Amino acid sequence: MRHLPLALAGMSLASAAWAAGPIQVAHAWSRVTPSAASAGVVYLTVTDSGPPDTLLGVETPAASHAELHLSRMANGIMEMDAVHDLPVTPGKSLVFAPGGYHIMLTGLAHALDAGQRFPITLTFAHAGPVTVEVTVQPMSYMPPGDAMKM
């Protein structure tokens, strides 16, 4: 497994970071889901301190299917489309946040409860797989300001 926990004592799990080579993933979180829900989302921030890379896909044991998505407003209607891969530009954060890029989970193994943690693996063209821990937050949770900049 190619991951390196960088969390410091006293930091919340929502601010934990993981790295593989020059790729760093931080602020991995999700929101609670109702007990009958079969879908959920994951948000996080990816930064690259090396050569350009590409995020190719994602998987997790928490759901039967996970994919990269983009939500956007079109003619006053929120639309969501699957994204096959995303470029990761050195020095610029790739932010997954409400209303933009996100990881769509379908076929949840069970409801996501506040405080629960689960792994998710992001696969990059050059850095390879990076496994991070997602923390499920209450519906009212808002991430730190940096994790919301798109």
mmCIF file of C-alpha atoms in Angstrom, residues 29-33 43 98 114 136-144 148:
data_model
loop_
_atom_site.group_PDB
_atom_site.id
_atom_site.type_symbol
_atom_site.label_atom_id
_atom_site.label_comp_id
_atom_site.label_asym_id
_atom_site.label_seq_id
_atom_site.Cartn_x
_atom_site.Cartn_y
_atom_site.Cartn_z
ATOM 1 C CA TRP A 29 -14.739 13.765 4.121
ATOM 2 C CA SER A 30 -18.290 12.671 3.429
ATOM 3 C CA ARG A 31 -21.686 13.489 4.891
ATOM 4 C CA VAL A 32 -24.097 11.195 6.708
ATOM 5 C CA THR A 33 -26.692 9.378 4.623
ATOM 6 C CA TYR A 43 -14.946 15.438 -1.016
ATOM 7 C CA PRO A 98 -20.098 20.574 -2.862
ATOM 8 C CA ALA A 114 -21.290 10.553 11.596
ATOM 9 C CA VAL A 136 -18.154 10.924 7.742
ATOM 10 C CA GLN A 137 -19.325 14.297 9.028
ATOM 11 C CA PRO A 138 -22.762 15.513 10.203
ATOM 12 C CA MET A 139 -25.031 17.069 7.551
ATOM 13 C CA SER A 140 -24.253 20.548 8.929
ATOM 14 C CA TYR A 141 -20.460 20.161 8.512
ATOM 15 C CA MET A 142 -18.582 22.712 6.433
ATOM 16 C CA PRO A 143 -14.875 22.071 5.725
ATOM 17 C CA PRO A 144 -12.118 24.592 6.376
ATOM 18 C CA MET A 148 -13.852 24.798 -0.407
#
